[in-house]
Tab-separated table of N, CA, C and O in Angstrom:
chain	number	residue	atom	x	y	z
A	1111	UNK	N	99.164	-33.409	43.838
A	1111	UNK	CA	99.256	-34.209	43.078
A	1111	UNK	C	98.999	-35.544	42.191
A	1111	UNK	O	98.840	-36.332	43.950
A	1112	UNK	N	99.198	-35.869	41.208
A	1112	UNK	CA	98.891	-37.105	40.956
A	1112	UNK	C	100.104	-37.841	40.726
A	1112	UNK	O	101.145	-37.304	40.168
A	1113	UNK	N	100.092	-38.841	40.680
A	1113	UNK	CA	101.564	-40.074	40.756
A	1113	UNK	C	101.268	-41.504	40.650
A	1113	UNK	O	99.907	-42.011	41.632
A	1114	UNK	N	102.157	-42.407	40.224
A	1114	UNK	CA	102.131	-42.941	39.786
A	1114	UNK	C	102.339	-44.297	40.918
A	1114	UNK	O	104.039	-43.540	41.495
A	1115	UNK	N	102.037	-45.450	41.500
A	1115	UNK	CA	102.348	-45.804	43.028
A	1115	UNK	C	102.332	-47.378	42.173
A	1115	UNK	O	101.625	-48.231	42.212
A	1116	UNK	N	104.178	-47.967	42.653
A	1116	UNK	CA	103.967	-49.657	42.721
A	1116	UNK	C	104.092	-50.000	44.008
A	1116	UNK	O	104.345	-49.531	44.553
A	1117	UNK	N	103.033	-51.153	43.548
A	1117	UNK	CA	103.102	-51.726	45.014
A	1117	UNK	C	103.054	-53.537	44.657
A	1117	UNK	O	102.713	-53.424	43.512
A	1118	UNK	N	104.338	-53.963	45.005
A	1118	UNK	CA	104.380	-55.030	44.703
A	1118	UNK	C	103.804	-56.531	45.582
A	1118	UNK	O	102.846	-55.939	46.324
A	1119	UNK	N	103.642	-57.603	44.930
A	1119	UNK	CA	102.330	-58.548	44.931
A	1119	UNK	C	102.858	-58.806	46.619
A	1119	UNK	O	101.500	-59.059	47.307
A	1120	UNK	N	104.142	-59.288	46.940
A	1120	UNK	CA	103.934	-59.336	48.428
A	1120	UNK	C	103.461	-58.264	49.207
A	1120	UNK	O	103.002	-59.182	50.394
A	1121	UNK	N	104.007	-57.009	48.956
A	1121	UNK	CA	103.441	-56.169	49.975
A	1121	UNK	C	102.214	-56.605	50.252
A	1121	UNK	O	101.192	-56.875	51.373
A	1122	UNK	N	101.548	-56.460	49.686
A	1122	UNK	CA	99.523	-57.043	49.174
A	1122	UNK	C	99.039	-58.502	49.829
A	1122	UNK	O	98.517	-58.105	51.124
A	1123	UNK	N	99.954	-59.226	49.370
A	1123	UNK	CA	99.825	-60.939	49.957
A	1123	UNK	C	100.034	-60.288	51.688
A	1123	UNK	O	99.423	-61.281	52.521
A	1124	UNK	N	101.346	-59.578	52.097
A	1124	UNK	CA	101.235	-59.577	53.470
A	1124	UNK	C	100.430	-59.563	54.075
A	1124	UNK	O	100.224	-60.118	54.929
A	1125	UNK	N	100.561	-57.716	54.165
A	1125	UNK	CA	99.590	-57.473	55.355
A	1125	UNK	C	98.748	-56.175	54.136
A	1125	UNK	O	98.772	-55.054	55.167
A	1126	UNK	N	98.469	-56.351	52.763
A	1126	UNK	CA	98.035	-54.826	52.126
A	1126	UNK	C	96.221	-55.207	52.935
A	1126	UNK	O	95.602	-56.400	52.915
A	1127	UNK	N	95.641	-54.033	53.276
A	1127	UNK	CA	94.747	-53.876	52.805
A	1127	UNK	C	93.738	-53.800	51.454
A	1127	UNK	O	93.968	-52.133	50.617
A	1128	UNK	N	92.422	-54.229	50.959
A	1128	UNK	CA	91.914	-54.219	49.563
A	1128	UNK	C	91.848	-52.732	49.260
A	1128	UNK	O	91.124	-52.168	50.865
A	1129	UNK	N	92.026	-51.961	47.697
A	1129	UNK	CA	91.628	-50.530	47.622
A	1129	UNK	C	90.492	-50.830	46.710
A	1129	UNK	O	90.688	-51.740	45.853
A	1130	UNK	N	89.971	-49.793	46.124
A	1130	UNK	CA	89.422	-50.074	44.725
A	1130	UNK	C	89.784	-48.789	44.192
A	1130	UNK	O	89.878	-47.561	45.107
A	1131	UNK	N	88.973	-48.267	43.129
A	1131	UNK	CA	89.364	-47.206	42.332
A	1131	UNK	C	88.760	-46.241	43.093
A	1131	UNK	O	86.831	-46.272	43.396
A	1132	UNK	N	88.867	-44.827	43.721
A	1132	UNK	CA	87.915	-43.523	44.326
A	1132	UNK	C	88.319	-44.139	46.339
A	1132	UNK	O	88.161	-43.003	46.829
A	1133	UNK	N	89.186	-45.367	46.221
A	1133	UNK	CA	89.463	-45.553	48.059
A	1133	UNK	C	90.462	-44.469	48.572
A	1133	UNK	O	91.489	-43.710	47.794
A	1134	UNK	N	89.689	-43.957	49.416
A	1134	UNK	CA	91.313	-43.691	50.251
A	1134	UNK	C	91.694	-44.027	51.267
A	1134	UNK	O	91.719	-44.784	51.969
A	1135	UNK	N	92.895	-43.998	50.868
A	1135	UNK	CA	94.238	-44.900	51.551
A	1135	UNK	C	95.299	-43.944	52.376
A	1135	UNK	O	95.216	-42.777	52.461
A	1136	UNK	N	96.440	-45.033	53.645
A	1136	UNK	CA	97.030	-44.339	53.471
A	1136	UNK	C	98.281	-45.260	53.473
A	1136	UNK	O	98.043	-46.838	54.279
A	1137	UNK	N	98.915	-44.830	53.032
A	1137	UNK	CA	100.586	-45.842	52.163
A	1137	UNK	C	101.698	-45.220	52.930
A	1137	UNK	O	101.504	-44.087	52.947
A	1138	UNK	N	102.152	-45.875	53.290
A	1138	UNK	CA	103.898	-45.770	53.479
A	1138	UNK	C	104.393	-45.644	51.965
A	1138	UNK	O	104.358	-46.569	51.331
A	1139	UNK	N	104.956	-44.641	52.184
A	1139	UNK	CA	105.341	-44.161	50.596
A	1139	UNK	C	107.046	-43.665	50.144
A	1139	UNK	O	107.013	-42.844	51.136
A	1140	UNK	N	108.121	-44.649	49.679
A	1140	UNK	CA	109.243	-44.443	49.381
A	1140	UNK	C	109.636	-44.082	48.174
A	1140	UNK	O	108.756	-44.588	47.347
A	1141	UNK	N	110.580	-43.088	47.542
A	1141	UNK	CA	111.197	-42.808	46.763
A	1141	UNK	C	111.051	-44.536	45.511
A	1141	UNK	O	111.394	-45.599	46.235
A	1142	UNK	N	110.450	-44.588	44.533
A	1142	UNK	CA	110.730	-45.222	43.271
A	1142	UNK	C	111.957	-45.649	42.623
A	1142	UNK	O	112.684	-45.171	42.153
A	1143	UNK	N	112.198	-46.460	42.977
A	1143	UNK	CA	113.829	-47.085	43.001
A	1143	UNK	C	113.624	-48.928	42.638
A	1143	UNK	O	113.121	-49.117	43.244
A	1144	UNK	N	114.286	-49.329	41.993
A	1144	UNK	CA	115.023	-50.596	41.546
A	1144	UNK	C	113.900	-50.750	40.615
A	1144	UNK	O	113.249	-52.191	40.824
A	1145	UNK	N	112.999	-50.335	39.996
A	1145	UNK	CA	112.317	-50.694	39.183
A	1145	UNK	C	112.202	-51.138	37.347
A	1145	UNK	O	111.618	-50.965	36.886
A	1146	UNK	N	113.408	-50.523	37.190
A	1146	UNK	CA	114.327	-50.615	35.651
A	1146	UNK	C	113.544	-52.326	35.009
A	1146	UNK	O	113.265	-51.780	34.050
A	1147	UNK	N	113.645	-52.771	36.000
A	1147	UNK	CA	112.627	-53.967	35.068
A	1147	UNK	C	111.409	-54.169	34.318
A	1147	UNK	O	111.622	-54.705	33.111
A	1148	UNK	N	110.908	-53.080	35.252
A	1148	UNK	CA	109.675	-52.739	34.130
A	1148	UNK	C	109.747	-52.133	33.090
A	1148	UNK	O	109.061	-52.673	31.968
A	1149	UNK	N	111.174	-51.263	32.665
A	1149	UNK	CA	111.068	-51.047	31.613
A	1149	UNK	C	111.283	-52.520	30.322
A	1149	UNK	O	111.113	-52.387	29.042
A	1150	UNK	N	111.739	-53.443	30.585
A	1150	UNK	CA	112.579	-54.639	30.595
A	1150	UNK	C	111.158	-55.796	30.126
A	1150	UNK	O	110.305	-55.957	28.836
A	1151	UNK	N	109.804	-55.741	31.300
A	1151	UNK	CA	109.104	-56.947	30.649
A	1151	UNK	C	107.600	-55.820	29.991
A	1151	UNK	O	107.067	-56.023	29.494
A	1152	UNK	N	107.334	-54.534	30.041
A	1152	UNK	CA	106.261	-53.292	29.816
A	1152	UNK	C	106.949	-53.430	27.922
A	1152	UNK	O	107.149	-53.053	27.433
A	1153	UNK	N	107.727	-51.746	28.357
A	1153	UNK	CA	108.497	-50.924	27.653
A	1153	UNK	C	109.275	-49.988	28.254
A	1153	UNK	O	108.786	-49.800	29.378
A	1154	UNK	N	110.285	-49.448	27.491
A	1154	UNK	CA	111.701	-48.531	28.142
A	1154	UNK	C	110.722	-47.392	28.398
A	1154	UNK	O	109.566	-46.583	27.989
A	1155	UNK	N	111.294	-46.389	29.302
A	1155	UNK	CA	110.502	-45.655	30.335
A	1155	UNK	C	109.390	-45.852	31.343
A	1155	UNK	O	109.108	-44.595	32.019
A	1156	UNK	N	108.899	-46.834	31.090
A	1156	UNK	CA	107.663	-47.234	32.215
A	1156	UNK	C	108.038	-46.946	33.782
A	1156	UNK	O	107.077	-46.292	34.098
A	1157	UNK	N	109.236	-47.461	34.283
A	1157	UNK	CA	109.805	-47.082	35.573
A	1157	UNK	C	109.991	-45.606	35.389
A	1157	UNK	O	109.991	-45.058	36.863
A	1158	UNK	N	110.024	-45.168	34.789
A	1158	UNK	CA	110.238	-43.539	35.109
A	1158	UNK	C	108.942	-42.352	35.451
A	1158	UNK	O	109.048	-42.073	35.837
A	1159	UNK	N	108.212	-43.274	35.234
A	1159	UNK	CA	106.937	-42.610	35.118
A	1159	UNK	C	106.023	-43.414	37.144
A	1159	UNK	O	105.399	-42.180	37.346
A	1160	UNK	N	107.238	-43.559	37.711
A	1160	UNK	CA	106.628	-44.405	38.774
A	1160	UNK	C	107.264	-43.479	39.531
A	1160	UNK	O	108.645	-43.202	40.122
A	1161	UNK	N	106.342	-42.678	40.607
A	1161	UNK	CA	106.689	-41.313	41.909
A	1161	UNK	C	107.348	-41.803	42.935
A	1161	UNK	O	108.328	-41.028	43.762
A	1162	UNK	N	107.038	-43.491	43.343
A	1162	UNK	CA	106.783	-43.560	45.267
A	1162	UNK	C	106.496	-45.430	44.606
A	1162	UNK	O	105.767	-45.733	43.549
A	1163	UNK	N	106.792	-46.059	45.351
A	1163	UNK	CA	106.898	-47.017	45.612
A	1163	UNK	C	105.528	-47.113	47.135
A	1163	UNK	O	106.942	-46.596	48.248
A	1164	UNK	N	104.846	-48.365	47.269
A	1164	UNK	CA	103.957	-48.329	48.757
A	1164	UNK	C	104.851	-49.502	48.935
A	1164	UNK	O	105.358	-50.642	48.785
A	1165	UNK	N	104.989	-49.268	50.674
A	1165	UNK	CA	106.534	-50.140	51.289
A	1165	UNK	C	105.494	-50.021	53.166
A	1165	UNK	O	105.896	-48.813	53.762
A	1166	UNK	N	105.195	-51.089	53.200
A	1166	UNK	CA	104.318	-51.744	54.515
A	1166	UNK	C	105.896	-51.368	55.348
A	1166	UNK	O	105.164	-51.140	56.627
A	1167	UNK	N	107.318	-52.013	55.739
A	1167	UNK	CA	107.588	-52.703	56.097
A	1167	UNK	C	108.965	-51.189	55.985
A	1167	UNK	O	109.896	-51.861	56.564
A	1168	UNK	N	108.843	-50.120	55.403
A	1168	UNK	CA	110.029	-48.987	54.986
A	1168	UNK	C	109.738	-48.434	56.059
A	1168	UNK	O	111.310	-47.234	56.452
A	1169	UNK	N	108.959	-47.918	56.872
A	1169	UNK	CA	109.552	-47.174	58.189
A	1169	UNK	C	108.627	-45.533	57.405
A	1169	UNK	O	109.384	-44.429	58.201
A	1170	UNK	N	108.802	-45.718	56.595
A	1170	UNK	CA	108.070	-43.981	55.932
A	1170	UNK	C	106.956	-43.416	56.732
A	1170	UNK	O	105.630	-44.587	56.431
A	1171	UNK	N	106.651	-42.453	56.452
A	1171	UNK	CA	105.605	-41.775	57.472
A	1171	UNK	C	104.545	-42.006	56.344
A	1171	UNK	O	103.872	-41.917	55.017
A	1172	UNK	N	103.242	-42.159	56.938
A	1172	UNK	CA	101.673	-42.629	55.923
A	1172	UNK	C	101.343	-41.087	55.312
A	1172	UNK	O	101.647	-39.934	55.930
A	1173	UNK	N	101.152	-41.732	54.605
A	1173	UNK	CA	100.576	-40.444	53.442
A	1173	UNK	C	99.307	-40.743	53.069
A	1173	UNK	O	99.126	-41.466	52.200
A	1174	UNK	N	97.968	-39.805	52.820
A	1174	UNK	CA	97.031	-39.746	52.445
A	1174	UNK	C	96.468	-40.307	51.357
A	1174	UNK	O	97.908	-38.828	50.580
A	1175	UNK	N	96.089	-40.634	50.287
A	1175	UNK	CA	95.475	-40.125	48.998
A	1175	UNK	C	94.650	-41.435	48.639
A	1175	UNK	O	94.323	-42.185	49.462
A	1176	UNK	N	93.928	-40.635	47.551
A	1176	UNK	CA	92.973	-41.474	46.855
A	1176	UNK	C	93.607	-41.899	45.494
A	1176	UNK	O	94.162	-41.208	44.407
A	1177	UNK	N	92.812	-43.116	44.905
A	1177	UNK	CA	93.157	-44.025	44.323
A	1177	UNK	C	92.276	-43.489	43.112
A	1177	UNK	O	90.993	-43.665	43.815
A	1178	UNK	N	92.771	-43.191	41.983
A	1178	UNK	CA	92.337	-43.165	40.971
A	1178	UNK	C	92.274	-43.782	39.550
A	1178	UNK	O	91.314	-44.176	38.978
A	1179	UNK	N	93.600	-44.624	39.543
A	1179	UNK	CA	92.980	-45.938	38.759
A	1179	UNK	C	94.004	-46.924	39.149
A	1179	UNK	O	94.810	-46.776	39.779
A	1180	UNK	N	93.793	-47.970	38.845
A	1180	UNK	CA	94.356	-49.479	39.216
A	1180	UNK	C	94.534	-49.894	38.084
A	1180	UNK	O	94.351	-50.613	37.258
A	1181	UNK	N	96.175	-51.008	37.965
A	1181	UNK	CA	96.545	-51.640	36.495
A	1181	UNK	C	97.326	-52.635	37.354
A	1181	UNK	O	98.142	-52.624	38.457
A	1182	UNK	N	96.640	-54.436	36.906
A	1182	UNK	CA	97.650	-55.127	37.310
A	1182	UNK	C	98.586	-55.629	36.638
A	1182	UNK	O	98.240	-54.888	35.494
A	1183	UNK	N	99.626	-55.722	36.921
A	1183	UNK	CA	101.071	-55.956	36.218
A	1183	UNK	C	101.605	-57.778	36.424
A	1183	UNK	O	101.855	-57.977	37.399
A	1184	UNK	N	101.550	-58.404	35.288
A	1184	UNK	CA	101.860	-59.656	35.292
A	1184	UNK	C	102.819	-59.970	33.866
A	1184	UNK	O	103.003	-59.235	33.344
A	1185	UNK	N	103.902	-60.742	34.422
A	1185	UNK	CA	105.044	-60.968	33.361
A	1185	UNK	C	105.436	-62.318	33.446
A	1185	UNK	O	105.090	-63.320	34.821
A	1186	UNK	N	106.608	-62.648	32.995
A	1186	UNK	CA	107.175	-64.407	32.865
A	1186	UNK	C	108.684	-63.460	33.584
A	1186	UNK	O	108.910	-63.142	33.671
A	1187	UNK	N	108.981	-64.860	33.894
A	1187	UNK	CA	110.263	-64.917	34.655
A	1187	UNK	C	111.213	-66.508	34.670
A	1187	UNK	O	110.010	-66.998	33.948
A	1188	UNK	N	112.686	-65.801	34.150
A	1188	UNK	CA	112.674	-67.261	33.957
A	1188	UNK	C	114.437	-67.282	34.051
A	1188	UNK	O	115.892	-67.194	33.316
A	1189	UNK	N	115.265	-66.826	34.920
A	1189	UNK	CA	114.531	-66.777	36.702
A	1189	UNK	C	114.235	-65.417	36.770
A	1189	UNK	O	113.816	-64.534	37.040
A	1190	UNK	N	115.010	-64.980	35.486
A	1190	UNK	CA	114.531	-63.362	35.529
A	1190	UNK	C	113.637	-62.510	34.811
A	1190	UNK	O	112.988	-62.933	33.775
A	1191	UNK	N	113.206	-61.185	34.245
A	1191	UNK	CA	112.107	-61.170	34.138
A	1191	UNK	C	112.731	-60.785	32.693
A	1191	UNK	O	113.506	-60.638	32.632
A	1192	UNK	N	111.043	-61.636	31.830
A	1192	UNK	CA	111.885	-61.575	30.610
A	1192	UNK	C	111.336	-60.623	29.974
A	1192	UNK	O	109.838	-60.035	29.850
A	1193	UNK	N	112.276	-60.300	29.063
A	1193	UNK	CA	111.549	-58.950	28.081
A	1193	UNK	C	110.865	-59.211	27.364
A	1193	UNK	O	110.141	-60.062	26.503
A	1194	UNK	N	110.019	-58.198	27.128
A	1194	UNK	CA	108.380	-58.015	26.707
A	1194	UNK	C	107.163	-59.323	27.290
A	1194	UNK	O	106.017	-58.797	26.102
A	1195	UNK	N	107.388	-59.983	28.342
A	1195	UNK	CA	106.293	-60.461	28.545
A	1195	UNK	C	105.330	-60.404	29.116
A	1195	UNK	O	104.477	-60.662	29.926
A	1196	UNK	N	105.356	-58.435	29.766
A	1196	UNK	CA	104.780	-58.134	30.935
A	1196	UNK	C	103.113	-57.463	30.257
A	1196	UNK	O	102.883	-57.416	29.044
A	1197	UNK	N	102.521	-57.948	30.766
A	1197	UNK	CA	100.564	-57.518	30.185
A	1197	UNK	C	100.106	-56.277	31.566
A	1197	UNK	O	100.239	-56.911	33.181
A	1198	UNK	N	99.538	-55.606	30.745
A	1198	UNK	CA	98.837	-54.766	32.227
A	1198	UNK	C	97.106	-55.050	31.957
A	1198	UNK	O	96.796	-54.785	30.625
A	1199	UNK	N	96.494	-54.753	33.267
A	1199	UNK	CA	94.597	-54.827	32.847
A	1199	UNK	C	94.182	-53.872	33.806
A	1199	UNK	O	94.788	-54.105	34.685
A	1200	UNK	N	93.838	-53.064	33.612
A	1200	UNK	CA	92.714	-52.630	34.556
A	1200	UNK	C	91.816	-52.836	34.937
A	1200	UNK	O	90.999	-53.987	33.982
A	1201	UNK	N	91.827	-52.114	36.306
A	1201	UNK	CA	90.730	-53.468	37.156
A	1201	UNK	C	90.137	-52.414	38.268
A	1201	UNK	O	90.938	-50.994	38.026
A	1202	UNK	N	88.670	-52.014	38.522
A	1202	UNK	CA	88.626	-51.154	39.627
A	1202	UNK	C	89.132	-51.833	40.890
A	1202	UNK	O	88.987	-50.818	42.008
A	1203	UNK	N	89.001	-53.213	41.371
A	1203	UNK	CA	89.296	-53.822	42.753
A	1203	UNK	C	90.919	-54.283	42.694
A	1203	UNK	O	91.334	-55.285	41.458
A	1204	UNK	N	92.001	-53.838	43.640
A	1204	UNK	CA	92.708	-54.488	43.984
A	1204	UNK	C	92.534	-55.248	45.088
A	1204	UNK	O	92.828	-55.029	46.287
A	1205	UNK	N	92.269	-56.660	44.859
A	1205	UNK	CA	92.681	-57.800	46.202
A	1205	UNK	C	93.561	-58.360	46.379
A	1205	UNK	O	94.958	-58.332	46.424
A	1206	UNK	N	93.637	-58.821	48.103
A	1206	UNK	CA	94.662	-58.939	48.861
A	1206	UNK	C	95.600	-60.253	47.785
A	1206	UNK	O	97.034	-60.321	47.928
A	1207	UNK	N	95.243	-61.353	47.120
A	1207	UNK	CA	95.667	-62.154	46.448
A	1207	UNK	C	95.245	-61.955	44.895
A	1207	UNK	O	93.844	-61.988	44.476
A	1208	UNK	N	95.803	-62.217	43.906
A	1208	UNK	CA	95.492	-61.850	42.661
A	1208	UNK	C	96.293	-63.263	42.091
A	1208	UNK	O	97.604	-63.351	42.592
A	1209	UNK	N	95.786	-63.905	41.210
A	1209	UNK	CA	96.308	-65.132	40.334
A	1209	UNK	C	97.190	-64.550	39.616
A	1209	UNK	O	97.116	-63.657	38.552
A	1210	UNK	N	98.209	-65.602	39.671
A	1210	UNK	CA	99.009	-66.001	38.101
A	1210	UNK	C	97.710	-66.180	36.982
A	1210	UNK	O	96.709	-66.237	37.223
A	1211	UNK	N	98.560	-65.448	35.764
A	1211	UNK	CA	98.006	-65.962	34.445
A	1211	UNK	C	98.237	-66.712	33.668
A	1211	UNK	O	99.455	-66.769	32.821
A	1212	UNK	N	98.459	-67.969	33.127
A	1212	UNK	CA	98.976	-68.617	32.801
A	1212	UNK	C	100.660	-68.759	32.961
A	1212	UNK	O	100.956	-68.822	34.530
A	1213	UNK	N	101.476	-68.823	32.317
A	1213	UNK	CA	102.595	-68.947	32.513
A	1213	UNK	C	103.536	-66.978	33.381
A	1213	UNK	O	104.371	-66.884	33.295
A	1214	UNK	N	102.626	-66.467	33.453
A	1214	UNK	CA	102.098	-65.148	33.691
A	1214	UNK	C	102.206	-64.718	35.145
A	1214	UNK	O	101.410	-64.900	35.347
A	1215	UNK	N	103.456	-64.534	36.395
A	1215	UNK	CA	103.079	-63.942	37.008
A	1215	UNK	C	102.759	-62.643	37.408
A	1215	UNK	O	103.259	-62.131	36.960
A	1216	UNK	N	102.018	-62.878	38.568
A	1216	UNK	CA	101.057	-61.700	39.497
A	1216	UNK	C	102.509	-60.538	40.227
A	1216	UNK	O	102.920	-61.638	40.791
A	1217	UNK	N	103.026	-59.646	39.045
A	1217	UNK	CA	104.119	-58.900	39.941
A	1217	UNK	C	103.416	-57.926	41.146
A	1217	UNK	O	104.317	-57.476	42.079
A	1218	UNK	N	102.470	-57.564	40.863
A	1218	UNK	CA	102.030	-56.212	41.375
A	1218	UNK	C	101.230	-54.913	40.658
A	1218	UNK	O	100.350	-55.289	39.807
A	1219	UNK	N	100.688	-53.886	41.479
A	1219	UNK	CA	99.410	-53.089	41.281
A	1219	UNK	C	100.659	-52.287	40.191
A	1219	UNK	O	101.342	-51.688	41.520
A	1220	UNK	N	100.453	-51.302	39.931
A	1220	UNK	CA	100.771	-49.846	39.405
A	1220	UNK	C	99.523	-48.799	39.574
A	1220	UNK	O	98.428	-49.258	38.631
A	1221	UNK	N	98.932	-47.624	40.442
A	1221	UNK	CA	98.377	-47.748	40.754
A	1221	UNK	C	98.469	-46.195	40.110
A	1221	UNK	O	99.449	-45.333	40.592
A	1222	UNK	N	97.332	-45.109	39.904
A	1222	UNK	CA	97.425	-44.050	40.372
A	1222	UNK	C	96.829	-43.672	41.612
A	1222	UNK	O	95.637	-43.729	41.516
A	1223	UNK	N	97.846	-41.888	41.916
A	1223	UNK	CA	97.330	-41.465	43.300
A	1223	UNK	C	96.869	-40.309	43.086
A	1223	UNK	O	98.348	-39.825	42.726
A	1224	UNK	N	96.367	-39.719	43.703
A	1224	UNK	CA	96.407	-38.002	44.005
A	1224	UNK	C	96.399	-38.599	45.717
A	1224	UNK	O	95.679	-38.034	46.412
A	1225	UNK	N	97.698	-37.794	45.664
A	1225	UNK	CA	98.298	-37.279	46.529
A	1225	UNK	C	97.758	-36.066	47.989
A	1225	UNK	O	97.433	-34.622	47.106
A	1226	UNK	N	97.010	-36.506	48.882
A	1226	UNK	CA	96.669	-35.241	50.233
A	1226	UNK	C	96.971	-34.144	49.833
A	1226	UNK	O	96.824	-33.005	50.355
A	1227	UNK	N	98.924	-34.362	50.069
A	1227	UNK	CA	99.551	-33.269	50.499
A	1227	UNK	C	100.006	-32.989	49.825
A	1227	UNK	O	101.297	-32.638	50.321
A	1228	UNK	N	100.649	-32.896	47.680
A	1228	UNK	CA	101.279	-33.260	47.490
A	1228	UNK	C	102.577	-33.719	47.851
A	1228	UNK	O	102.250	-34.847	48.084
A	1229	UNK	N	103.882	-33.697	47.248
A	1229	UNK	CA	104.698	-34.220	47.104
A	1229	UNK	C	105.917	-33.675	47.616
A	1229	UNK	O	106.547	-33.395	47.722
């Protein structure tokens, strides 16, 4: 089953392992909660498309998946996420460190993944 997975920038920067389209990964996935801000910065309904959050520190069991696609998400904060300020860019590789883009801060990755064992 394919799902969208959110990976916060700090999760990758803390202890993430770079991956690319086609990578076989082992991630700790938890239910997707607290992502309503994606609807604010990108567009209404985006948060509802996210099926899981990758959380290195959550204690969830490891799930095997294949990375289908990767998008970076940048947006402005003032101090909260600024409505309509989000931008997605499709990339082939998720690096451990991703730069900000001017006044848009790197928020994280939206990854399409094929779970090896369903959901």
